[in-house]
mmCIF file of C-alpha atoms and ligand atoms in Angstrom:
data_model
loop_
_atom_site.group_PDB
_atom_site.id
_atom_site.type_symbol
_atom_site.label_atom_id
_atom_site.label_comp_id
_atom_site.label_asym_id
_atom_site.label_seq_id
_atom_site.Cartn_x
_atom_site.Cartn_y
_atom_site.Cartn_z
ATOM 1 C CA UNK S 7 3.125 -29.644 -2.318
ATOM 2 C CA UNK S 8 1.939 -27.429 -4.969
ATOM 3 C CA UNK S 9 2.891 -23.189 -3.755
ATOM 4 C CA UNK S 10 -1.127 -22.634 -4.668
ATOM 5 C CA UNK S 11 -1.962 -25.192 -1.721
ATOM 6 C CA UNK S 12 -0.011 -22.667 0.787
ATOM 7 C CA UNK S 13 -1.223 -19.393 -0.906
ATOM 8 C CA UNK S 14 0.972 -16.472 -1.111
ATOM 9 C CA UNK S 15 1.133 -15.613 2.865
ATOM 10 C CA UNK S 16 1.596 -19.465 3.882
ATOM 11 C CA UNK S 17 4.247 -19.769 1.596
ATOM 12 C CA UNK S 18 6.266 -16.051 2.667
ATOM 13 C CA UNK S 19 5.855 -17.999 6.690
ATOM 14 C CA UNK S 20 7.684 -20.669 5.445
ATOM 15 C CA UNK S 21 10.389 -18.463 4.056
ATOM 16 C CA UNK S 22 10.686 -16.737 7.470
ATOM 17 C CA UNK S 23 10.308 -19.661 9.828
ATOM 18 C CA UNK S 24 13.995 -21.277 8.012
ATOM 19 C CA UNK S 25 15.180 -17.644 7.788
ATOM 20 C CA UNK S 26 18.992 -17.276 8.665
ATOM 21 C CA UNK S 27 18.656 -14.759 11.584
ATOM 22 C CA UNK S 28 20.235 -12.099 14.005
ATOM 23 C CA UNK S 29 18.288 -11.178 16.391
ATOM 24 C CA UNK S 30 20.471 -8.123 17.962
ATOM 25 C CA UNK S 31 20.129 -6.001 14.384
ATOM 26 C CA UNK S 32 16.926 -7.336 12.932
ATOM 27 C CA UNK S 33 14.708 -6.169 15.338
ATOM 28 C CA UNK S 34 11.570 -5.879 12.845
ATOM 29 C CA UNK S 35 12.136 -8.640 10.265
ATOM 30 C CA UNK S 36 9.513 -10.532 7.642
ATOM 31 C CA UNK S 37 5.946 -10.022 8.547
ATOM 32 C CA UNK S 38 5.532 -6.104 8.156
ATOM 33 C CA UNK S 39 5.807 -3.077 6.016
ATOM 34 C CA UNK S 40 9.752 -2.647 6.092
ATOM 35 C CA UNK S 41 12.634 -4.388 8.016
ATOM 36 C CA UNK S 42 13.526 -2.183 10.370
ATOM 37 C CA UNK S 43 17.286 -2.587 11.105
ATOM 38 C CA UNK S 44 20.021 -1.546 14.087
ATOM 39 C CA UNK S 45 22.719 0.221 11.935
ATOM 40 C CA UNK S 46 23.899 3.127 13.626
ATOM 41 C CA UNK S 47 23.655 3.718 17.346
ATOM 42 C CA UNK S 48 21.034 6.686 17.096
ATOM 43 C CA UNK S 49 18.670 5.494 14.205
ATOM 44 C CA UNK S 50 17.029 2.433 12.747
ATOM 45 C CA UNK S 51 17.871 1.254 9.132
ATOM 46 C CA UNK S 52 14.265 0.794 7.268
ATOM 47 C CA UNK S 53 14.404 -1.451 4.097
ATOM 48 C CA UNK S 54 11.678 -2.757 1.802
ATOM 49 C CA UNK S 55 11.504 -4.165 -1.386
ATOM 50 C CA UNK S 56 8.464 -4.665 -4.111
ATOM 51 C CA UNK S 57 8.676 -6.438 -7.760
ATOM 52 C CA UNK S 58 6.391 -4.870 -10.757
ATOM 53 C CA UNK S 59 5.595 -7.487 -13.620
ATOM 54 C CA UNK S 60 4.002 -6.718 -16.474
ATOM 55 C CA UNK S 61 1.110 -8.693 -17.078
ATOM 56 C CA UNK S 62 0.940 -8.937 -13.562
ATOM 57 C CA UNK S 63 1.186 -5.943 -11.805
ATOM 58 C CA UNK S 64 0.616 -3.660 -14.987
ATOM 59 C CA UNK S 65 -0.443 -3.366 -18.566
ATOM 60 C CA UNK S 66 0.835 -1.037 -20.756
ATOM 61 C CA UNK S 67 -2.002 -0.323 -22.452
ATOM 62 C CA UNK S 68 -3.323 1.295 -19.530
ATOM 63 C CA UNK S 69 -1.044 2.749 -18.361
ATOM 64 C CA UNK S 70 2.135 4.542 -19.804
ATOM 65 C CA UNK S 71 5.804 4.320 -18.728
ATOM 66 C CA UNK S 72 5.964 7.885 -16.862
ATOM 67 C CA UNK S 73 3.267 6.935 -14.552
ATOM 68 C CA UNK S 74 4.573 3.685 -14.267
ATOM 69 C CA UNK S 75 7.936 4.844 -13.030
ATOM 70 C CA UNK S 76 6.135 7.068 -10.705
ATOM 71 C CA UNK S 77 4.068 4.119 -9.200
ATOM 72 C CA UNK S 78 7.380 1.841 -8.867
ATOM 73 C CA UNK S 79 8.420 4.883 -6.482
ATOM 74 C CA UNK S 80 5.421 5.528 -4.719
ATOM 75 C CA UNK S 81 4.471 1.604 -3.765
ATOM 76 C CA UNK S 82 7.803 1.187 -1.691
ATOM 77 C CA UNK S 83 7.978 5.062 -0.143
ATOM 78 C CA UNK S 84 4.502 4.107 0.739
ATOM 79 C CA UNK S 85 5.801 0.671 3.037
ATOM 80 C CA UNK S 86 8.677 3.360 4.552
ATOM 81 C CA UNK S 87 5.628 5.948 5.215
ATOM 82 C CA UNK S 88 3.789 3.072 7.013
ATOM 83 C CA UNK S 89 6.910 2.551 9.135
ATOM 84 C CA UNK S 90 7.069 6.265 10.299
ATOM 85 C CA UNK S 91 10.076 6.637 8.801
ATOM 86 C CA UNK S 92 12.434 9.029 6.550
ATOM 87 C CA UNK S 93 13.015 7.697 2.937
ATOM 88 C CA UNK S 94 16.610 8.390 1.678
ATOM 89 C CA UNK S 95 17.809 6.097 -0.924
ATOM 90 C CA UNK S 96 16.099 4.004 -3.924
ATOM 91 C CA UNK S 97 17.780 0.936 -5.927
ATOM 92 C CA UNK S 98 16.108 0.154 -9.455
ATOM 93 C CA UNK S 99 17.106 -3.379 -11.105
ATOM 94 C CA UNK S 100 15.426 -3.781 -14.614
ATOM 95 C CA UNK S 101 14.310 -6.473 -16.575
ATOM 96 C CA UNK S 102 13.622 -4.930 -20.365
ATOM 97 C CA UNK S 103 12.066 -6.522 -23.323
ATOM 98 C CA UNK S 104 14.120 -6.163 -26.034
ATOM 99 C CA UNK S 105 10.824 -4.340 -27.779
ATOM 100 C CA UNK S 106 11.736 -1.765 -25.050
ATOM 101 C CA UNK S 107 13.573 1.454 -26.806
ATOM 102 C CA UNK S 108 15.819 3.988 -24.790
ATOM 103 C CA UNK S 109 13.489 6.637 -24.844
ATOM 104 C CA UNK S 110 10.635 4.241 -23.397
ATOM 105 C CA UNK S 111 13.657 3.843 -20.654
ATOM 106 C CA UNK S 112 14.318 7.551 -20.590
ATOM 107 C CA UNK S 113 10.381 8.132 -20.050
ATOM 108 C CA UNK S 114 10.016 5.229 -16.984
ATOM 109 C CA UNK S 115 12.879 6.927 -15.061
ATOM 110 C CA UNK S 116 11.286 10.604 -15.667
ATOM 111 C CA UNK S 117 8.332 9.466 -13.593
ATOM 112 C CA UNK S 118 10.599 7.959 -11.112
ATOM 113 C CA UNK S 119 12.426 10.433 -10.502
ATOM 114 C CA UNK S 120 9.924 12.703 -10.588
ATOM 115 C CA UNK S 121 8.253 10.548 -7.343
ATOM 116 C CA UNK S 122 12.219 10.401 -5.560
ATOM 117 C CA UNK S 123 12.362 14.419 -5.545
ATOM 118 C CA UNK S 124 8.932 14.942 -4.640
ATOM 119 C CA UNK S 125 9.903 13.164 -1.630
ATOM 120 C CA UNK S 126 13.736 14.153 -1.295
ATOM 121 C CA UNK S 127 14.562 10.382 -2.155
ATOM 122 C CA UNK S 128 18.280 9.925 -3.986
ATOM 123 C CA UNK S 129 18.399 7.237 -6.631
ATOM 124 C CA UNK S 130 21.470 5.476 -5.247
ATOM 125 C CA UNK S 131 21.997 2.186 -8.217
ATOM 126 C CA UNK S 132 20.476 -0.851 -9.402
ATOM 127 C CA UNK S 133 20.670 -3.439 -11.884
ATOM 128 C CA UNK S 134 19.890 -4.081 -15.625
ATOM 129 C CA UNK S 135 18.918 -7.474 -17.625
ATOM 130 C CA UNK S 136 17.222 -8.548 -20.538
ATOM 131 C CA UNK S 137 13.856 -9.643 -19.834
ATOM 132 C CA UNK S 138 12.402 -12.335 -22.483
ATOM 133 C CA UNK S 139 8.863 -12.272 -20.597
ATOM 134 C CA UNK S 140 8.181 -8.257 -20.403
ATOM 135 C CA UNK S 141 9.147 -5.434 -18.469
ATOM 136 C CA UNK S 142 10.309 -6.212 -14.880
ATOM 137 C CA UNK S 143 10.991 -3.616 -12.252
ATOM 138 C CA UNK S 144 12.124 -4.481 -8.975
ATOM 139 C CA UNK S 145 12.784 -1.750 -6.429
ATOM 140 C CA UNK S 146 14.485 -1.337 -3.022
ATOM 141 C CA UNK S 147 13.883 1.759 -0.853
ATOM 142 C CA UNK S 148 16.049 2.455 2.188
ATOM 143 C CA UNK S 149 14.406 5.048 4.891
ATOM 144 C CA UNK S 150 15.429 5.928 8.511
ATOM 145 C CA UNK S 151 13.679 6.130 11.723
ATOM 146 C CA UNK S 152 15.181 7.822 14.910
ATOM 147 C CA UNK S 153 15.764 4.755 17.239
ATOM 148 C CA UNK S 154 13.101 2.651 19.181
ATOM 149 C CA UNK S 155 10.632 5.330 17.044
ATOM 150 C CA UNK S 156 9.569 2.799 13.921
ATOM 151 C CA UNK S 157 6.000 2.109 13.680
ATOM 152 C CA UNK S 158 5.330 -1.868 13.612
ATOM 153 C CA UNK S 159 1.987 -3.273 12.450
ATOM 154 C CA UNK S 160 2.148 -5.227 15.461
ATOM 155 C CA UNK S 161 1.345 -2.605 18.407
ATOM 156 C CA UNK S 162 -2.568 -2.063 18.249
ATOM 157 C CA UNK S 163 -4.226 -3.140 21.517
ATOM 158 C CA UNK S 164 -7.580 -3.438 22.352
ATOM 159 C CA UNK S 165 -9.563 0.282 22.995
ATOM 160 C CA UNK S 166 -6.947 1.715 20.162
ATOM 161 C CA UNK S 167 -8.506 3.726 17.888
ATOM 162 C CA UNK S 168 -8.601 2.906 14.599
ATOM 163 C CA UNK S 169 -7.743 5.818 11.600
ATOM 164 C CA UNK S 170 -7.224 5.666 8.014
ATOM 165 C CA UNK S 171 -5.621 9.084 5.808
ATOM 166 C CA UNK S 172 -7.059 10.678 2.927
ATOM 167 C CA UNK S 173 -10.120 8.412 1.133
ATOM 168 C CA UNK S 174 -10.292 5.088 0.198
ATOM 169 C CA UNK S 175 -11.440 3.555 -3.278
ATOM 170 C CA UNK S 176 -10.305 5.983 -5.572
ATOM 171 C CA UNK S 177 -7.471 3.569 -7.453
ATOM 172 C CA UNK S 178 -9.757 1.278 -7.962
ATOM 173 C CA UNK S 179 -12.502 2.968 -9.197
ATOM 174 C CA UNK S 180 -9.900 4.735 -11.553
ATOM 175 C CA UNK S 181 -8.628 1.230 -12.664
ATOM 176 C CA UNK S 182 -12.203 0.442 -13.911
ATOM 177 C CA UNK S 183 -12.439 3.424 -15.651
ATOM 178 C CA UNK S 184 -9.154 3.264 -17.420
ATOM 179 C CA UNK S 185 -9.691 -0.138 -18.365
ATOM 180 C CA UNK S 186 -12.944 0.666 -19.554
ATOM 181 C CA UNK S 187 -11.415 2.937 -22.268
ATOM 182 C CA UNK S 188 -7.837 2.117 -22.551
ATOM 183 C CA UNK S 189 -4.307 4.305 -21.974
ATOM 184 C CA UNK S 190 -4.806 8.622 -22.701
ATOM 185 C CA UNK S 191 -8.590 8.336 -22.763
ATOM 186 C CA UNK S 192 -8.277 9.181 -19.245
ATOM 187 C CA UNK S 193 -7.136 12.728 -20.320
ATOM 188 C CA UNK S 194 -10.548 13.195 -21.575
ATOM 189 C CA UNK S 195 -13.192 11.982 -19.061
ATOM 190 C CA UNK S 196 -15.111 14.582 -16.783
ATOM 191 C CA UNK S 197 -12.785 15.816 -14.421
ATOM 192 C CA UNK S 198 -13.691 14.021 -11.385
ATOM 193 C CA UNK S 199 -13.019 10.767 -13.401
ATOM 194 C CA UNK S 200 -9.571 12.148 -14.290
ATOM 195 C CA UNK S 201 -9.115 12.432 -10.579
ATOM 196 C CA UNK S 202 -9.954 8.857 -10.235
ATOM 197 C CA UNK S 203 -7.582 7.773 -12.732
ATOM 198 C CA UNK S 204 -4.634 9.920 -11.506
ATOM 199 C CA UNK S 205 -4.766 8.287 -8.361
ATOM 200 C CA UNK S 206 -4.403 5.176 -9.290
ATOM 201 C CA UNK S 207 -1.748 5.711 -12.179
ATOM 202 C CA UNK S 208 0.484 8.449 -9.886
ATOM 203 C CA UNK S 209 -0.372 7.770 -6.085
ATOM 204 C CA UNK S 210 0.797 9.707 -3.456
ATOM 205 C CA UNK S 211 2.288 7.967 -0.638
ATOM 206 C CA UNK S 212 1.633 9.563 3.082
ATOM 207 C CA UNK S 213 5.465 10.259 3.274
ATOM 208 C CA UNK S 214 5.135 13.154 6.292
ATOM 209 C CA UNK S 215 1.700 11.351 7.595
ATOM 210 C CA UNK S 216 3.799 9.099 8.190
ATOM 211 C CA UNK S 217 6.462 10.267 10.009
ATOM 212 C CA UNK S 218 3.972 12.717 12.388
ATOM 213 C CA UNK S 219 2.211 9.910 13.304
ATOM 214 C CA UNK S 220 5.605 8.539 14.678
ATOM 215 C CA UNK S 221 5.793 8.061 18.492
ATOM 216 C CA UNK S 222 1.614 8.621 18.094
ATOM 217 C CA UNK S 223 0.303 5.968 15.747
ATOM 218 C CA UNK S 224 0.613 1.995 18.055
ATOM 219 C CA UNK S 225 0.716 0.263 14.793
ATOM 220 C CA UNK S 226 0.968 1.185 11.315
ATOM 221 C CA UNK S 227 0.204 -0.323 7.456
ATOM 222 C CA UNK S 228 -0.373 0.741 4.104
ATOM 223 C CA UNK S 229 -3.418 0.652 2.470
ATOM 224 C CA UNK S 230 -1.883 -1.581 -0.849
ATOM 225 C CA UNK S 231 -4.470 -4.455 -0.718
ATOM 226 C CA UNK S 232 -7.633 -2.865 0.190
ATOM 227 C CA UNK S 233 -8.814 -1.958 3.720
ATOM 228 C CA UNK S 234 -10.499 -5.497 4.332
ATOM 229 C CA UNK S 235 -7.389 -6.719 3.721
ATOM 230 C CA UNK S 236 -4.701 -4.618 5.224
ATOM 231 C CA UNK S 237 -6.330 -4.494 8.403
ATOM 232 C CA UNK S 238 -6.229 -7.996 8.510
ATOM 233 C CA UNK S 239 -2.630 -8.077 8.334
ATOM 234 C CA UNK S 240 -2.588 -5.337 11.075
ATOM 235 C CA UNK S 241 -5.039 -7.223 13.439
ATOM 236 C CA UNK S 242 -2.648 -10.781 12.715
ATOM 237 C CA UNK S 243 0.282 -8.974 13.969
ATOM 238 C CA UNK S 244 -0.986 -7.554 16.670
ATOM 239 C CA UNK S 245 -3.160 -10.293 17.657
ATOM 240 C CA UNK S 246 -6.623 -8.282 18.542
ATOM 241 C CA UNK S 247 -9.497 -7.758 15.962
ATOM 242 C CA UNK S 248 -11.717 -4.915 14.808
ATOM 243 C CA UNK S 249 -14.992 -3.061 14.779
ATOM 244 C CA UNK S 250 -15.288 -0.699 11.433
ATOM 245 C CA UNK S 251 -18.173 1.584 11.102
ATOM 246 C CA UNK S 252 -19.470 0.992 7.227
ATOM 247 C CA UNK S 253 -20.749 4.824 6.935
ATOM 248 C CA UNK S 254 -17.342 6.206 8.638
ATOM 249 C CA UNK S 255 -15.063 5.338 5.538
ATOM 250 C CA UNK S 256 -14.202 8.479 4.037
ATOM 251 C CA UNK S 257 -15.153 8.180 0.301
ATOM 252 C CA UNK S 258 -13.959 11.066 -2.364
ATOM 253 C CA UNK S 259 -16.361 13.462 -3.859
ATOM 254 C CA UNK S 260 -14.977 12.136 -7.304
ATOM 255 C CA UNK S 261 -15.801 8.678 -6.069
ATOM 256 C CA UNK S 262 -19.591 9.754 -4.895
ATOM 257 C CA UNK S 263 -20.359 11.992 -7.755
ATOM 258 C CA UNK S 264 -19.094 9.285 -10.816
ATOM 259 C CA UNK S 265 -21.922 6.979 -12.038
ATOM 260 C CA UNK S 266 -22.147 4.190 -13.796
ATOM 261 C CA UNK S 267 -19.449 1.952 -12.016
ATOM 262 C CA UNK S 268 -20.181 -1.973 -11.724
ATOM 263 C CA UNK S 269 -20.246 -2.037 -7.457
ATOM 264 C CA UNK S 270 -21.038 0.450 -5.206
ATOM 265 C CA UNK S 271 -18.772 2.868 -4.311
ATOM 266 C CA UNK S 272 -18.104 1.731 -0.544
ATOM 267 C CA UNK S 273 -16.927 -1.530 -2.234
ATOM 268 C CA UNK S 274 -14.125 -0.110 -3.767
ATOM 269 C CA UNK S 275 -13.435 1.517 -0.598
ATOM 270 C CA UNK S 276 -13.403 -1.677 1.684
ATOM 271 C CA UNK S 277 -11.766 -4.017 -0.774
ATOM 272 C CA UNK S 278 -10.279 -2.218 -3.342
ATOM 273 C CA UNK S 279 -6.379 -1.546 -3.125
ATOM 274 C CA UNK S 280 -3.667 0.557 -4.153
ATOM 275 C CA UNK S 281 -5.114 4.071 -2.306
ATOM 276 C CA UNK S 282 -1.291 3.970 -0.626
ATOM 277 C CA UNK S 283 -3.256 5.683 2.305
ATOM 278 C CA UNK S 284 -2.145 4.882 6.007
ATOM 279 C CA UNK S 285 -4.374 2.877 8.300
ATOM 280 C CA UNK S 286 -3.079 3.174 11.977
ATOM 281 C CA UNK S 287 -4.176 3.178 15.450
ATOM 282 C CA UNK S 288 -4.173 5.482 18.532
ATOM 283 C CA UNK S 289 -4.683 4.227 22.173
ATOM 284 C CA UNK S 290 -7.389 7.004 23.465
ATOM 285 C CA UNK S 291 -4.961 8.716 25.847
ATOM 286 C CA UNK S 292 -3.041 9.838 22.335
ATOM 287 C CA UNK S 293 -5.826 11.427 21.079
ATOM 288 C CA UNK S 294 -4.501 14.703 22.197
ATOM 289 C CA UNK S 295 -1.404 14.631 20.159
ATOM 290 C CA UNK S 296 -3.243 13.006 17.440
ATOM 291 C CA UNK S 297 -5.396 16.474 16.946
ATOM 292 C CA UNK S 298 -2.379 18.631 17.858
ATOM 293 C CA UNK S 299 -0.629 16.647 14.418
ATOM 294 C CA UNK S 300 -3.692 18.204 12.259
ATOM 295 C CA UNK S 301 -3.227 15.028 9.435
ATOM 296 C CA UNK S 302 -6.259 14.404 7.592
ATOM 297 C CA UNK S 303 -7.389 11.164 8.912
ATOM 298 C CA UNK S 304 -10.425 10.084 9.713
ATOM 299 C CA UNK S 305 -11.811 7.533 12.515
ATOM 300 C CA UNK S 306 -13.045 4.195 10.962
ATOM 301 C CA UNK S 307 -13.560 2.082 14.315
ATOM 302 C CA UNK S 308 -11.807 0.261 17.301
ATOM 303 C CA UNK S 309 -9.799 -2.293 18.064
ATOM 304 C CA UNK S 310 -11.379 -5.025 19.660
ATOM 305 C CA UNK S 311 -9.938 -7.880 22.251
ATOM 306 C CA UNK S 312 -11.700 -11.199 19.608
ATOM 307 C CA UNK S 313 -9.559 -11.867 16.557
ATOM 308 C CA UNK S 314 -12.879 -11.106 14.065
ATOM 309 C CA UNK S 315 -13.063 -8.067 12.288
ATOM 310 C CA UNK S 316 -16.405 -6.848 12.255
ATOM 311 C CA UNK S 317 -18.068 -4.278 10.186
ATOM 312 C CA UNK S 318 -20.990 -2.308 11.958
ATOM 313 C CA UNK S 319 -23.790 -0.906 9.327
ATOM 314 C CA UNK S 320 -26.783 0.615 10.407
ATOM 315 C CA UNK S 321 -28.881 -2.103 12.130
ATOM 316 C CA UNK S 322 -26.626 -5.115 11.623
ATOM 317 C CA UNK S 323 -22.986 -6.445 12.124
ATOM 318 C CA UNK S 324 -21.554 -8.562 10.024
ATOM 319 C CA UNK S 325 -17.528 -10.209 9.470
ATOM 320 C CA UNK S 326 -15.469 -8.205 7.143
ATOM 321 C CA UNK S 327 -13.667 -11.065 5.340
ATOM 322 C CA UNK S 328 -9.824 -10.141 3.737
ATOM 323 C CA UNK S 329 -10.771 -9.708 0.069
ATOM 324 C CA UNK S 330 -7.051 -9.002 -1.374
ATOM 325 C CA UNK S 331 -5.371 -10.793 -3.873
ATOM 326 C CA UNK S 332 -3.021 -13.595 -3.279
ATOM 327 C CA UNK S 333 -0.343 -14.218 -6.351
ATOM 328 C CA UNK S 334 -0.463 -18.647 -5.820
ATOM 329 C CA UNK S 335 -4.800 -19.269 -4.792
ATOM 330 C CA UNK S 336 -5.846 -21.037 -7.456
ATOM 331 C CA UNK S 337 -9.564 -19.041 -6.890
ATOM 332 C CA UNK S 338 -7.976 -15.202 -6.464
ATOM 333 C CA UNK S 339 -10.094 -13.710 -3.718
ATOM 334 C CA UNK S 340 -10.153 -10.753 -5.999
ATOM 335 C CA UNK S 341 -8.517 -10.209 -9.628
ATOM 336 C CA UNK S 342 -6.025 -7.156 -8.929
ATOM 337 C CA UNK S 343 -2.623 -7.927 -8.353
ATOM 338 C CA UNK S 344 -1.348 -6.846 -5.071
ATOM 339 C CA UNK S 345 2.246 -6.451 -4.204
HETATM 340 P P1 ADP B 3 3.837 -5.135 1.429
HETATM 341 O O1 ADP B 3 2.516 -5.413 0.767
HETATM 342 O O2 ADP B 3 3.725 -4.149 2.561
HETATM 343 O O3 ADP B 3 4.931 -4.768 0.453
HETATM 344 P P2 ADP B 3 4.328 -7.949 1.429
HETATM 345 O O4 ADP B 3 3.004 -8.627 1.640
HETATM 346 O O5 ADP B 3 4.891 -7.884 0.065
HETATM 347 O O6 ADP B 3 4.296 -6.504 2.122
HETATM 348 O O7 ADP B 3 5.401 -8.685 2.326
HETATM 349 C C1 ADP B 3 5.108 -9.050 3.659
HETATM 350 C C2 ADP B 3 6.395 -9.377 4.378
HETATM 351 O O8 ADP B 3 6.986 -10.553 3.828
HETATM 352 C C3 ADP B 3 7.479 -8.305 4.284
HETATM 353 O O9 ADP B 3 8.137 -8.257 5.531
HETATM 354 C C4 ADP B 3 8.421 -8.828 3.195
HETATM 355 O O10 ADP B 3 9.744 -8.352 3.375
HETATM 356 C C5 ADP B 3 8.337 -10.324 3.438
HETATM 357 N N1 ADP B 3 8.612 -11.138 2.227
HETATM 358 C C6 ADP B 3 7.860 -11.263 1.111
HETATM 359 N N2 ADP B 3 8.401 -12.121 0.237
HETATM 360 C C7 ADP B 3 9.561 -12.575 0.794
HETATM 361 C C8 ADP B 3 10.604 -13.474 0.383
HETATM 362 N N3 ADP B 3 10.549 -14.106 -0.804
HETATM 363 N N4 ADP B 3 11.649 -13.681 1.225
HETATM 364 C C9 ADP B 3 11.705 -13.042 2.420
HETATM 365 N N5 ADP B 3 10.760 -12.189 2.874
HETATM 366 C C10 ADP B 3 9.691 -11.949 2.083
HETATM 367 MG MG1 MG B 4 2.953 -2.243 2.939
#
């Protein structure tokens, strides 16, 4: 069987039905953000990993190697964010083109590290090989979460509330634009557009959302794929489906006020990825301690007890299919490379 018949997600199954297992100190294994592992009698061990390929993940002539080293960080403290959980340590391993000079090195890790302070991450080791197919970056991120406190995507039940941080669509709409008009042309757009593009070259992952929304949140994801799409992992996991309310996704002023883009701008918000926001839900008798948390969320919808995901517009309903990219479909559901 060819890996495009089973698609990305049918082949990672396969991996974990046949995976080796423990079930005393796995107790969140393959299926969600980060594995969430018994360690230490008072906390839980988070651990998640995520690959960057060039070509695949990113080109370098839209983006340069700071930013790039900044993103490596900020995908995986994102999945340890969407956990509820304390990042501590990072592992880089390398694959470099031997076009690749030390200060291009010097530059990636600046970013990087840059990201690891800003959240009070240690760089802890790693690995480095010669790449003869371009730039590979491969990071591991190890986080903590007090015990029995990690947020699962597999907790939302039916009545939940349904929240997502920050806006959506922003990374996207900042891809088109810097693809548009190439690396450092960015730097001299209008400055709403600039906005655009810094958020999807250095995104900020919800880091103390996050860990807030600990012991509040029922389930928990990223936003890496696009809304459509993460919530469709969520609603898997937890077996329930969804209601969204179309004019309830918070959309940027930089996203409103830009013209010219080739969809409309709730598009981007709905199936675009890489806003590294946190989509989570609340049973109603939380709400309380939701407001007393003062994060910037907003309320998209509800869970619902049908396994559809529905989005509500004015006057109609219609399904909300997962739009996200999968690495092995021969016909990508969407062209952006998701992680
Ligand atoms: P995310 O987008 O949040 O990084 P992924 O879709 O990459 O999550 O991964 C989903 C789940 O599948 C995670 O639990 C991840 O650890 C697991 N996974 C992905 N690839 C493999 C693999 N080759 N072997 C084992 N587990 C995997
Ligand atoms: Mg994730």
């Amino acid at each position: 069987m060819k890996i495009s018949d089973l698609g990305e997600f049918g082949l990672i199954e396969r991996i974990g039905r046949t995976a080796a297992r423990d079930a005393k100190r796995v107790l969140v294994g393959i299926g969600d953000d980060a594995a969430a592992l018994a360690l230490a009698p008072a906390s839980t061990l988070l651990a998640t990993t995520d690959m960057l390929l060039e070509g695949v993940h990113f080109d370098l002539g839209t983006t340069d190697l700071s930013s790039l080293g900044w993103k490596s960080a900020a995908v995986n403290l994102s999945d340890i964010a969407a956990m509820g959980g304390t990042p501590r340590f990072c592992l880089t391993s390398l694959g470099l083109p031997a076009s690749l000079t030390a200060e291009g090195v010097a530059e990636l890790y600046r970013g990087l590290n840059a990201c690891l302070k800003r959240y009070r991450t240690a760089l802890a080791g790693g690995d480095t090989c010669r790449s003869r197919t371009g730039l590979v970056i491969s990071i591991t991120l190890l986080g903590e979460a007090a015990k029995g406190r990690a947020v699962t995507r597999s907790g939302a039940r039916p009545g939940d509330l349904l929240f997502v941080t920050g806006t959506l669509g922003d990374s996207a709409a900042g891809l088109e634009l810097l693809r548009a008009r190439g690396k450092g042309q960015g730097a001299r757009g209008r400055e709403e557009e600039k906005k655009l593009i810094e958020r999807h070259l250095r995104p900020m992952p919800r880091v103390s959302e996050g860990m807030l929304l600990a012991g509040v949140a029922s389930a928990m994801i990223d936003v890496s794929d696009g809304l459509s799409s993460d919530l469709a992992h969520l609603c898997e996991q937890s077996g329930v489906g969804a209601e969204v309310l179309a004019d309830r996704v918070p959309l940027s002023k930089e996203l409103r006020s830009v013209r010219g883009f080739t969809r409309p701008a709730a598009e981007y918000a709905l199936s675009g990825g890489e806003d590294y926001e946190l989509l989570f839900t609340v049973p109603r008798a939380k709400l309380g301690r939701l407001r007393s948390l003062r994060i910037k969320a907003t309320e998209i919808g509800s869970i619902t007890r049908g396994r559809t995901i529905m989005l509500v517009e004015v006057g109609r309903k219609r399904p909300l299919p997962p739009s996200g990219y999968d690495h092995f479909r021969t016909v990508p559901r969407s062209t952006r490379p998701r992680r």
